[in-house]
């Protein structure tokens, strides 16, 4: 059972309530595809991913980045039961999308970098710890139904 | 892991030139964050009286560590040979588990994103990530 302090809940809610999904989503996903190019294997149908510029301006990447980021909303609303909340999504990623669960951590790290860049000095060690704890729980939940 | 391309090296050197005036502060911030976000790393600093971000030992040691990173930038064409002494230090004296190099590298990247949001583009991010991984590898050379 994951235990959240009041401070951690407040930090997570604050980050997501002030988040510009249309900006952060595309930035996080495109960063992941650029920094960890092997993750492009899941997006063969997205068209031109040949270089950083192409990835950043690819409309499929942008749309999908927004979609993935909104996928975190359910975890924010159900912080006390993220594992159950994501059971179905975990099955989807395993059985249908065949995503190696190690990749979840890579995207989580890129999202951390994007949020850090946005918040600057407001991304204190305490905020970073809470955010990374949240993402770690999400990553774990998404990997739970793999077999 | 892959080796650094000419483009990687140029990107690292150019970015380092931009950030090096703040190297000590970056190191202090990264180290302070690491001790908070990854508490298991505190085990290496049990001899300090204050492990909180911004404390004197954290600031001093953060500067030392980033000094090492700066040295690595200067020796980017042959990190294994260039960091031999540092590798021996970490292997025989400090005996830091090499998994922690990755943890510190992550925190350095977070600080770079916070401090240089518009310069730390995905292209710079990948070059720096590869570079810090190469430094970690060179530091691990003498372990066994």
PDB file of C-alpha atoms in Angstrom:
ATOM      1  CA  UNK A   1       0.000   0.000   0.000  1.00  0.00           C
ATOM      2  CA  UNK A   2       1.437   3.340  -1.004  1.00  0.00           C
ATOM      3  CA  UNK A   3       1.196   5.960   1.707  1.00  0.00           C
ATOM      4  CA  UNK A   4       0.966   9.615   0.700  1.00  0.00           C
ATOM      5  CA  UNK A   5       1.564  12.523   3.045  1.00  0.00           C
ATOM      6  CA  UNK A   6      -0.688  15.573   2.835  1.00  0.00           C
ATOM      7  CA  UNK A   7       2.249  17.491   1.437  1.00  0.00           C
ATOM      8  CA  UNK A   8       2.851  14.945  -1.316  1.00  0.00           C
ATOM      9  CA  UNK A   9      -0.842  14.970  -2.323  1.00  0.00           C
ATOM     10  CA  UNK A  10      -0.802  18.727  -2.417  1.00  0.00           C
ATOM     11  CA  UNK A  11       2.354  18.810  -4.554  1.00  0.00           C
ATOM     12  CA  UNK A  12       0.979  16.315  -7.102  1.00  0.00           C
ATOM     13  CA  UNK A  13      -2.385  18.064  -7.354  1.00  0.00           C
ATOM     14  CA  UNK A  14      -0.706  21.419  -7.729  1.00  0.00           C
ATOM     15  CA  UNK A  15       1.559  20.225 -10.551  1.00  0.00           C
ATOM     16  CA  UNK A  16      -1.313  18.694 -12.527  1.00  0.00           C
ATOM     17  CA  UNK A  17      -3.818  21.490 -11.975  1.00  0.00           C
ATOM     18  CA  UNK A  18      -1.395  24.026 -13.419  1.00  0.00           C
ATOM     19  CA  UNK A  19      -0.143  21.762 -16.193  1.00  0.00           C
ATOM     20  CA  UNK A  20      -0.537  22.752 -19.848  1.00  0.00           C
ATOM     21  CA  UNK A  21      -1.191  19.292 -21.269  1.00  0.00           C
ATOM     22  CA  UNK A  22      -0.987  20.512 -24.872  1.00  0.00           C
ATOM     23  CA  UNK A  23       2.536  21.754 -24.223  1.00  0.00           C
ATOM     24  CA  UNK A  24       3.988  19.248 -21.772  1.00  0.00           C
ATOM     25  CA  UNK A  25       2.576  16.127 -23.455  1.00  0.00           C
ATOM     26  CA  UNK A  26       4.219  16.659 -26.841  1.00  0.00           C
ATOM     27  CA  UNK A  27       7.427  17.846 -25.176  1.00  0.00           C
ATOM     28  CA  UNK A  28       7.709  14.765 -22.970  1.00  0.00           C
ATOM     29  CA  UNK A  29       6.977  12.242 -25.713  1.00  0.00           C
ATOM     30  CA  UNK A  30       9.187  13.889 -28.330  1.00  0.00           C
ATOM     31  CA  UNK A  31      12.025  14.161 -25.805  1.00  0.00           C
ATOM     32  CA  UNK A  32      11.656  10.438 -25.073  1.00  0.00           C
ATOM     33  CA  UNK A  33      11.799   9.553 -28.788  1.00  0.00           C
ATOM     34  CA  UNK A  34      14.899  11.743 -29.241  1.00  0.00           C
ATOM     35  CA  UNK A  35      16.835  10.864 -26.077  1.00  0.00           C
ATOM     36  CA  UNK A  36      15.964   7.146 -26.197  1.00  0.00           C
ATOM     37  CA  UNK A  37      15.585   6.504 -29.933  1.00  0.00           C
ATOM     38  CA  UNK A  38      14.785   2.811 -29.518  1.00  0.00           C
ATOM     39  CA  UNK A  39      11.403   3.859 -28.132  1.00  0.00           C
ATOM     40  CA  UNK A  40      10.510   4.826 -31.712  1.00  0.00           C
ATOM     41  CA  UNK A  41       9.877   1.140 -32.331  1.00  0.00           C
ATOM     42  CA  UNK A  42       6.323   1.566 -31.039  1.00  0.00           C
ATOM     43  CA  UNK A  43       5.497   4.387 -33.412  1.00  0.00           C
ATOM     44  CA  UNK A  44       6.346   3.025 -36.848  1.00  0.00           C
ATOM     45  CA  UNK A  45       2.961   4.223 -38.123  1.00  0.00           C
ATOM     46  CA  UNK A  46       3.573   7.825 -37.056  1.00  0.00           C
ATOM     47  CA  UNK A  47       5.430   8.841 -40.198  1.00  0.00           C
ATOM     48  CA  UNK A  48       8.597  10.943 -40.235  1.00  0.00           C
ATOM     49  CA  UNK A  49      10.718  10.364 -37.101  1.00  0.00           C
ATOM     50  CA  UNK A  50      14.060  10.649 -38.889  1.00  0.00           C
ATOM     51  CA  UNK A  51      15.571  13.438 -36.809  1.00  0.00           C
ATOM     52  CA  UNK A  52      14.879  15.615 -33.781  1.00  0.00           C
ATOM     53  CA  UNK A  53      13.238  18.379 -35.830  1.00  0.00           C
ATOM     54  CA  UNK A  54      10.927  15.915 -37.584  1.00  0.00           C
ATOM     55  CA  UNK A  55       9.959  14.305 -34.271  1.00  0.00           C
ATOM     56  CA  UNK A  56       9.236  17.645 -32.588  1.00  0.00           C
ATOM     57  CA  UNK A  57       6.984  18.824 -35.431  1.00  0.00           C
ATOM     58  CA  UNK A  58       5.256  15.472 -36.071  1.00  0.00           C
ATOM     59  CA  UNK A  59       1.497  15.976 -35.445  1.00  0.00           C
ATOM     60  CA  UNK A  60       0.994  12.297 -34.511  1.00  0.00           C
ATOM     61  CA  UNK A  61       3.659  12.612 -31.812  1.00  0.00           C
ATOM     62  CA  UNK A  62       2.035  15.775 -30.516  1.00  0.00           C
ATOM     63  CA  UNK A  63      -1.451  14.284 -30.374  1.00  0.00           C
ATOM     64  CA  UNK A  64      -0.214  11.116 -28.729  1.00  0.00           C
ATOM     65  CA  UNK A  65       1.829  13.022 -26.179  1.00  0.00           C
ATOM     66  CA  UNK A  66      -1.307  14.867 -25.067  1.00  0.00           C
ATOM     67  CA  UNK A  67      -3.248  11.598 -24.877  1.00  0.00           C
ATOM     68  CA  UNK A  68      -0.580   9.869 -22.766  1.00  0.00           C
ATOM     69  CA  UNK A  69      -0.329  12.795 -20.365  1.00  0.00           C
ATOM     70  CA  UNK A  70      -4.100  12.823 -19.833  1.00  0.00           C
ATOM     71  CA  UNK A  71      -3.738   9.130 -19.039  1.00  0.00           C
ATOM     72  CA  UNK A  72      -2.114  10.248 -15.783  1.00  0.00           C
ATOM     73  CA  UNK A  73      -5.292  12.089 -14.709  1.00  0.00           C
ATOM     74  CA  UNK A  74      -6.888   8.944 -13.373  1.00  0.00           C
ATOM     75  CA  UNK A  75      -3.880   8.269 -11.162  1.00  0.00           C
ATOM     76  CA  UNK A  76      -3.999  11.819  -9.795  1.00  0.00           C
ATOM     77  CA  UNK A  77      -7.704  11.361  -8.949  1.00  0.00           C
ATOM     78  CA  UNK A  78      -7.137   7.896  -7.401  1.00  0.00           C
ATOM     79  CA  UNK A  79      -3.806   8.230  -5.672  1.00  0.00           C
ATOM     80  CA  UNK A  80      -4.763   5.708  -3.001  1.00  0.00           C
ATOM     81  CA  UNK A  81      -5.423   2.970  -5.507  1.00  0.00           C
ATOM     82  CA  UNK A  82      -3.323   3.511  -8.585  1.00  0.00           C
ATOM     83  CA  UNK A  83      -2.653  -0.203  -8.997  1.00  0.00           C
ATOM     84  CA  UNK A  84      -6.335  -1.087  -9.437  1.00  0.00           C
ATOM     85  CA  UNK A  85      -7.019   2.068 -11.462  1.00  0.00           C
ATOM     86  CA  UNK A  86      -4.434   1.062 -14.060  1.00  0.00           C
ATOM     87  CA  UNK A  87      -5.086  -2.695 -14.208  1.00  0.00           C
ATOM     88  CA  UNK A  88      -6.879  -2.395 -17.538  1.00  0.00           C
ATOM     89  CA  UNK A  89      -4.277   0.000 -19.007  1.00  0.00           C
ATOM     90  CA  UNK A  90      -1.566  -2.417 -17.927  1.00  0.00           C
ATOM     91  CA  UNK A  91      -3.246  -5.264 -19.797  1.00  0.00           C
ATOM     92  CA  UNK A  92      -3.575  -2.986 -22.844  1.00  0.00           C
ATOM     93  CA  UNK A  93       0.122  -2.070 -22.826  1.00  0.00           C
ATOM     94  CA  UNK A  94       1.116  -5.706 -22.405  1.00  0.00           C
ATOM     95  CA  UNK A  95      -1.324  -7.671 -24.547  1.00  0.00           C
ATOM     96  CA  UNK A  96      -2.180  -5.218 -27.296  1.00  0.00           C
ATOM     97  CA  UNK A  97       0.602  -2.636 -27.503  1.00  0.00           C
ATOM     98  CA  UNK A  98       3.437  -5.001 -26.466  1.00  0.00           C
ATOM     99  CA  UNK A  99       5.410  -2.211 -24.800  1.00  0.00           C
ATOM    100  CA  UNK A 100       8.505  -3.292 -22.854  1.00  0.00           C
ATOM    101  CA  UNK A 101       7.718  -1.988 -19.333  1.00  0.00           C
ATOM    102  CA  UNK A 102      11.276  -0.641 -18.980  1.00  0.00           C
ATOM    103  CA  UNK A 103      10.172   2.059 -21.400  1.00  0.00           C
ATOM    104  CA  UNK A 104       7.669   3.466 -18.899  1.00  0.00           C
ATOM    105  CA  UNK A 105      10.546   4.642 -16.741  1.00  0.00           C
ATOM    106  CA  UNK A 106      12.209   6.339 -19.712  1.00  0.00           C
ATOM    107  CA  UNK A 107       9.080   8.369 -20.484  1.00  0.00           C
ATOM    108  CA  UNK A 108       8.665   9.144 -16.778  1.00  0.00           C
ATOM    109  CA  UNK A 109      12.224  10.523 -16.663  1.00  0.00           C
ATOM    110  CA  UNK A 110      11.561  12.715 -19.708  1.00  0.00           C
ATOM    111  CA  UNK A 111       8.352  14.036 -18.142  1.00  0.00           C
ATOM    112  CA  UNK A 112      10.344  14.859 -14.989  1.00  0.00           C
ATOM    113  CA  UNK A 113      12.822  16.856 -17.086  1.00  0.00           C
ATOM    114  CA  UNK A 114       9.975  18.731 -18.853  1.00  0.00           C
ATOM    115  CA  UNK A 115       8.302  19.637 -15.540  1.00  0.00           C
ATOM    116  CA  UNK A 116      11.678  20.649 -14.064  1.00  0.00           C
ATOM    117  CA  UNK A 117      12.321  22.962 -17.025  1.00  0.00           C
ATOM    118  CA  UNK A 118       8.865  24.494 -16.636  1.00  0.00           C
ATOM    119  CA  UNK A 119       9.036  25.010 -12.860  1.00  0.00           C
ATOM    120  CA  UNK A 120      12.691  26.052 -12.588  1.00  0.00           C
ATOM    121  CA  UNK A 121      13.649  26.805  -8.993  1.00  0.00           C
ATOM    122  CA  UNK A 122      10.116  25.909  -7.846  1.00  0.00           C
ATOM    123  CA  UNK A 123      11.021  22.285  -8.661  1.00  0.00           C
ATOM    124  CA  UNK A 124      12.644  21.862  -5.255  1.00  0.00           C
ATOM    125  CA  UNK A 125      14.131  18.563  -4.028  1.00  0.00           C
ATOM    126  CA  UNK A 126      10.886  17.928  -2.075  1.00  0.00           C
ATOM    127  CA  UNK A 127       8.730  18.534  -5.167  1.00  0.00           C
ATOM    128  CA  UNK A 128      11.047  16.329  -7.237  1.00  0.00           C
ATOM    129  CA  UNK A 129      10.816  13.546  -4.646  1.00  0.00           C
ATOM    130  CA  UNK A 130       7.006  13.655  -4.590  1.00  0.00           C
ATOM    131  CA  UNK A 131       6.716  13.775  -8.365  1.00  0.00           C
ATOM    132  CA  UNK A 132       9.186  10.932  -8.912  1.00  0.00           C
ATOM    133  CA  UNK A 133       7.419   8.849  -6.226  1.00  0.00           C
ATOM    134  CA  UNK A 134       4.102   9.405  -8.029  1.00  0.00           C
ATOM    135  CA  UNK A 135       5.566   8.423 -11.407  1.00  0.00           C
ATOM    136  CA  UNK A 136       7.262   5.369  -9.879  1.00  0.00           C
ATOM    137  CA  UNK A 137       3.899   4.161  -8.549  1.00  0.00           C
ATOM    138  CA  UNK A 138       2.311   4.735 -11.980  1.00  0.00           C
ATOM    139  CA  UNK A 139       5.156   2.889 -13.723  1.00  0.00           C
ATOM    140  CA  UNK A 140       4.861  -0.013 -11.312  1.00  0.00           C
ATOM    141  CA  UNK A 141       1.077  -0.224 -11.786  1.00  0.00           C
ATOM    142  CA  UNK A 142       1.410  -0.205 -15.571  1.00  0.00           C
ATOM    143  CA  UNK A 143       3.824  -3.128 -15.380  1.00  0.00           C
ATOM    144  CA  UNK A 144       1.723  -5.158 -12.928  1.00  0.00           C
ATOM    145  CA  UNK A 145      -0.412  -7.126 -15.393  1.00  0.00           C
ATOM    146  CA  UNK A 146       2.448  -8.295 -17.590  1.00  0.00           C
ATOM    147  CA  UNK A 147       3.074 -12.025 -17.551  1.00  0.00           C
TER     148      UNK A 147
ATOM    149  CA  UNK B   1      26.507   1.654 -24.313  1.00  0.00           C
ATOM    150  CA  UNK B   2      27.315   3.531 -27.504  1.00  0.00           C
ATOM    151  CA  UNK B   3      30.412   5.709 -27.815  1.00  0.00           C
ATOM    152  CA  UNK B   4      30.296   9.470 -28.270  1.00  0.00           C
ATOM    153  CA  UNK B   5      30.054  10.769 -31.841  1.00  0.00           C
ATOM    154  CA  UNK B   6      31.856  13.914 -32.959  1.00  0.00           C
ATOM    155  CA  UNK B   7      28.505  15.699 -32.810  1.00  0.00           C
ATOM    156  CA  UNK B   8      27.929  14.509 -29.221  1.00  0.00           C
ATOM    157  CA  UNK B   9      31.343  15.817 -28.180  1.00  0.00           C
ATOM    158  CA  UNK B  10      30.802  19.202 -29.850  1.00  0.00           C
ATOM    159  CA  UNK B  11      27.375  19.526 -28.230  1.00  0.00           C
ATOM    160  CA  UNK B  12      28.760  18.645 -24.788  1.00  0.00           C
ATOM    161  CA  UNK B  13      31.701  21.032 -25.095  1.00  0.00           C
ATOM    162  CA  UNK B  14      29.526  23.914 -26.296  1.00  0.00           C
ATOM    163  CA  UNK B  15      26.919  23.363 -23.565  1.00  0.00           C
ATOM    164  CA  UNK B  16      29.633  22.995 -20.914  1.00  0.00           C
ATOM    165  CA  UNK B  17      31.128  26.346 -21.954  1.00  0.00           C
ATOM    166  CA  UNK B  18      27.729  27.910 -21.304  1.00  0.00           C
ATOM    167  CA  UNK B  19      27.111  26.273 -17.930  1.00  0.00           C
ATOM    168  CA  UNK B  20      30.626  26.041 -16.430  1.00  0.00           C
ATOM    169  CA  UNK B  21      30.407  29.395 -14.596  1.00  0.00           C
ATOM    170  CA  UNK B  22      27.600  27.805 -12.537  1.00  0.00           C
ATOM    171  CA  UNK B  23      29.262  24.393 -12.222  1.00  0.00           C
ATOM    172  CA  UNK B  24      29.735  24.503  -8.429  1.00  0.00           C
ATOM    173  CA  UNK B  25      26.111  25.526  -7.830  1.00  0.00           C
ATOM    174  CA  UNK B  26      24.852  22.878 -10.247  1.00  0.00           C
ATOM    175  CA  UNK B  27      26.879  20.207  -8.461  1.00  0.00           C
ATOM    176  CA  UNK B  28      25.638  21.321  -5.043  1.00  0.00           C
ATOM    177  CA  UNK B  29      22.013  21.336  -6.214  1.00  0.00           C
ATOM    178  CA  UNK B  30      22.319  17.901  -7.893  1.00  0.00           C
ATOM    179  CA  UNK B  31      23.976  16.331  -4.870  1.00  0.00           C
ATOM    180  CA  UNK B  32      21.443  17.867  -2.472  1.00  0.00           C
ATOM    181  CA  UNK B  33      18.575  16.586  -4.586  1.00  0.00           C
ATOM    182  CA  UNK B  34      20.060  13.109  -4.801  1.00  0.00           C
ATOM    183  CA  UNK B  35      20.289  12.835  -1.010  1.00  0.00           C
ATOM    184  CA  UNK B  36      16.607  13.835  -0.672  1.00  0.00           C
ATOM    185  CA  UNK B  37      15.079  11.949  -3.610  1.00  0.00           C
ATOM    186  CA  UNK B  38      17.234   8.793  -3.268  1.00  0.00           C
ATOM    187  CA  UNK B  39      17.783   8.484   0.489  1.00  0.00           C
ATOM    188  CA  UNK B  40      19.809   5.285   0.111  1.00  0.00           C
ATOM    189  CA  UNK B  41      22.663   7.452  -1.234  1.00  0.00           C
ATOM    190  CA  UNK B  42      23.006   9.034   2.201  1.00  0.00           C
ATOM    191  CA  UNK B  43      24.817   5.902   3.317  1.00  0.00           C
ATOM    192  CA  UNK B  44      27.979   7.221   1.688  1.00  0.00           C
ATOM    193  CA  UNK B  45      27.945  10.422   3.733  1.00  0.00           C
ATOM    194  CA  UNK B  46      27.246   9.206   7.256  1.00  0.00           C
ATOM    195  CA  UNK B  47      30.348  11.121   8.363  1.00  0.00           C
ATOM    196  CA  UNK B  48      28.817  14.524   7.486  1.00  0.00           C
ATOM    197  CA  UNK B  49      27.047  16.502  10.164  1.00  0.00           C
ATOM    198  CA  UNK B  50      24.503  18.003   7.756  1.00  0.00           C
ATOM    199  CA  UNK B  51      23.137  16.312   4.624  1.00  0.00           C
ATOM    200  CA  UNK B  52      20.436  18.836   3.817  1.00  0.00           C
ATOM    201  CA  UNK B  53      20.387  20.710   0.497  1.00  0.00           C
ATOM    202  CA  UNK B  54      22.445  23.891   0.745  1.00  0.00           C
ATOM    203  CA  UNK B  55      24.517  22.708   3.714  1.00  0.00           C
ATOM    204  CA  UNK B  56      28.242  23.366   3.766  1.00  0.00           C
ATOM    205  CA  UNK B  57      29.403  19.768   3.179  1.00  0.00           C
ATOM    206  CA  UNK B  58      26.883  19.325   0.333  1.00  0.00           C
ATOM    207  CA  UNK B  59      27.968  22.567  -1.353  1.00  0.00           C
ATOM    208  CA  UNK B  60      31.644  21.742  -1.024  1.00  0.00           C
ATOM    209  CA  UNK B  61      31.283  18.201  -2.281  1.00  0.00           C
ATOM    210  CA  UNK B  62      28.933  19.181  -5.108  1.00  0.00           C
ATOM    211  CA  UNK B  63      31.608  21.560  -6.362  1.00  0.00           C
ATOM    212  CA  UNK B  64      34.221  18.807  -6.155  1.00  0.00           C
ATOM    213  CA  UNK B  65      32.068  16.390  -8.138  1.00  0.00           C
ATOM    214  CA  UNK B  66      31.288  18.937 -10.874  1.00  0.00           C
ATOM    215  CA  UNK B  67      34.987  19.739 -11.011  1.00  0.00           C
ATOM    216  CA  UNK B  68      35.451  16.091 -11.946  1.00  0.00           C
ATOM    217  CA  UNK B  69      32.772  16.401 -14.632  1.00  0.00           C
ATOM    218  CA  UNK B  70      34.549  19.453 -16.009  1.00  0.00           C
ATOM    219  CA  UNK B  71      37.802  17.502 -16.080  1.00  0.00           C
ATOM    220  CA  UNK B  72      36.009  14.786 -18.021  1.00  0.00           C
ATOM    221  CA  UNK B  73      34.813  17.334 -20.605  1.00  0.00           C
ATOM    222  CA  UNK B  74      38.443  18.303 -21.160  1.00  0.00           C
ATOM    223  CA  UNK B  75      39.384  14.662 -21.624  1.00  0.00           C
ATOM    224  CA  UNK B  76      36.350  13.743 -23.680  1.00  0.00           C
ATOM    225  CA  UNK B  77      38.431  12.157 -26.422  1.00  0.00           C
ATOM    226  CA  UNK B  78      39.750   9.477 -24.081  1.00  0.00           C
ATOM    227  CA  UNK B  79      37.746   9.240 -20.905  1.00  0.00           C
ATOM    228  CA  UNK B  80      39.087   5.834 -19.830  1.00  0.00           C
ATOM    229  CA  UNK B  81      42.702   6.998 -19.840  1.00  0.00           C
ATOM    230  CA  UNK B  82      41.914  10.490 -18.646  1.00  0.00           C
ATOM    231  CA  UNK B  83      39.874   9.407 -15.619  1.00  0.00           C
ATOM    232  CA  UNK B  84      42.162   6.562 -14.505  1.00  0.00           C
ATOM    233  CA  UNK B  85      43.070   8.196 -11.194  1.00  0.00           C
ATOM    234  CA  UNK B  86      39.462   9.025 -10.424  1.00  0.00           C
ATOM    235  CA  UNK B  87      38.465   5.473 -11.273  1.00  0.00           C
ATOM    236  CA  UNK B  88      41.039   4.097  -8.851  1.00  0.00           C
ATOM    237  CA  UNK B  89      39.776   6.498  -6.175  1.00  0.00           C
ATOM    238  CA  UNK B  90      36.167   5.380  -6.603  1.00  0.00           C
ATOM    239  CA  UNK B  91      37.062   1.695  -6.909  1.00  0.00           C
ATOM    240  CA  UNK B  92      39.545   1.223  -4.075  1.00  0.00           C
ATOM    241  CA  UNK B  93      38.995   4.052  -1.636  1.00  0.00           C
ATOM    242  CA  UNK B  94      35.418   5.277  -1.976  1.00  0.00           C
ATOM    243  CA  UNK B  95      33.925   2.005  -3.215  1.00  0.00           C
ATOM    244  CA  UNK B  96      30.783   3.689  -4.485  1.00  0.00           C
ATOM    245  CA  UNK B  97      28.398   1.182  -6.046  1.00  0.00           C
ATOM    246  CA  UNK B  98      28.415   2.162  -9.745  1.00  0.00           C
ATOM    247  CA  UNK B  99      24.602   2.109  -9.847  1.00  0.00           C
ATOM    248  CA  UNK B 100      24.791   5.410  -8.009  1.00  0.00           C
ATOM    249  CA  UNK B 101      26.593   7.097 -10.919  1.00  0.00           C
ATOM    250  CA  UNK B 102      23.372   6.770 -12.915  1.00  0.00           C
ATOM    251  CA  UNK B 103      21.360   8.240 -10.034  1.00  0.00           C
ATOM    252  CA  UNK B 104      23.637  11.272  -9.704  1.00  0.00           C
ATOM    253  CA  UNK B 105      23.674  11.735 -13.501  1.00  0.00           C
ATOM    254  CA  UNK B 106      19.868  11.867 -13.511  1.00  0.00           C
ATOM    255  CA  UNK B 107      19.912  14.567 -10.848  1.00  0.00           C
ATOM    256  CA  UNK B 108      22.510  16.577 -12.765  1.00  0.00           C
ATOM    257  CA  UNK B 109      20.203  16.457 -15.802  1.00  0.00           C
ATOM    258  CA  UNK B 110      17.228  17.622 -13.683  1.00  0.00           C
ATOM    259  CA  UNK B 111      19.259  20.598 -12.395  1.00  0.00           C
ATOM    260  CA  UNK B 112      20.358  21.459 -15.935  1.00  0.00           C
ATOM    261  CA  UNK B 113      16.687  21.434 -17.011  1.00  0.00           C
ATOM    262  CA  UNK B 114      15.728  23.699 -14.088  1.00  0.00           C
ATOM    263  CA  UNK B 115      18.607  26.115 -14.589  1.00  0.00           C
ATOM    264  CA  UNK B 116      18.801  26.267 -18.379  1.00  0.00           C
ATOM    265  CA  UNK B 117      15.250  25.431 -19.546  1.00  0.00           C
ATOM    266  CA  UNK B 118      15.621  26.819 -23.066  1.00  0.00           C
ATOM    267  CA  UNK B 119      19.187  25.587 -23.641  1.00  0.00           C
ATOM    268  CA  UNK B 120      18.602  22.056 -22.369  1.00  0.00           C
ATOM    269  CA  UNK B 121      16.904  20.946 -25.575  1.00  0.00           C
ATOM    270  CA  UNK B 122      16.270  17.256 -26.348  1.00  0.00           C
ATOM    271  CA  UNK B 123      19.388  17.300 -28.557  1.00  0.00           C
ATOM    272  CA  UNK B 124      21.548  18.629 -25.723  1.00  0.00           C
ATOM    273  CA  UNK B 125      19.825  16.247 -23.285  1.00  0.00           C
ATOM    274  CA  UNK B 126      20.738  13.142 -25.293  1.00  0.00           C
ATOM    275  CA  UNK B 127      24.361  14.263 -25.729  1.00  0.00           C
ATOM    276  CA  UNK B 128      24.747  15.022 -22.003  1.00  0.00           C
ATOM    277  CA  UNK B 129      23.032  11.763 -21.026  1.00  0.00           C
ATOM    278  CA  UNK B 130      25.418   9.788 -23.255  1.00  0.00           C
ATOM    279  CA  UNK B 131      28.393  11.771 -21.942  1.00  0.00           C
ATOM    280  CA  UNK B 132      27.547  11.185 -18.268  1.00  0.00           C
ATOM    281  CA  UNK B 133      27.012   7.494 -19.011  1.00  0.00           C
ATOM    282  CA  UNK B 134      30.450   7.379 -20.662  1.00  0.00           C
ATOM    283  CA  UNK B 135      31.973   9.111 -17.624  1.00  0.00           C
ATOM    284  CA  UNK B 136      30.294   6.549 -15.347  1.00  0.00           C
ATOM    285  CA  UNK B 137      31.729   3.759 -17.460  1.00  0.00           C
ATOM    286  CA  UNK B 138      35.236   5.232 -17.273  1.00  0.00           C
ATOM    287  CA  UNK B 139      34.869   5.603 -13.486  1.00  0.00           C
ATOM    288  CA  UNK B 140      33.894   1.928 -13.236  1.00  0.00           C
ATOM    289  CA  UNK B 141      36.984   0.738 -15.157  1.00  0.00           C
ATOM    290  CA  UNK B 142      39.119  -0.174 -12.163  1.00  0.00           C
ATOM    291  CA  UNK B 143      36.393  -1.802 -10.079  1.00  0.00           C
ATOM    292  CA  UNK B 144      37.125  -5.383 -11.079  1.00  0.00           C
TER     293      UNK B 144
END
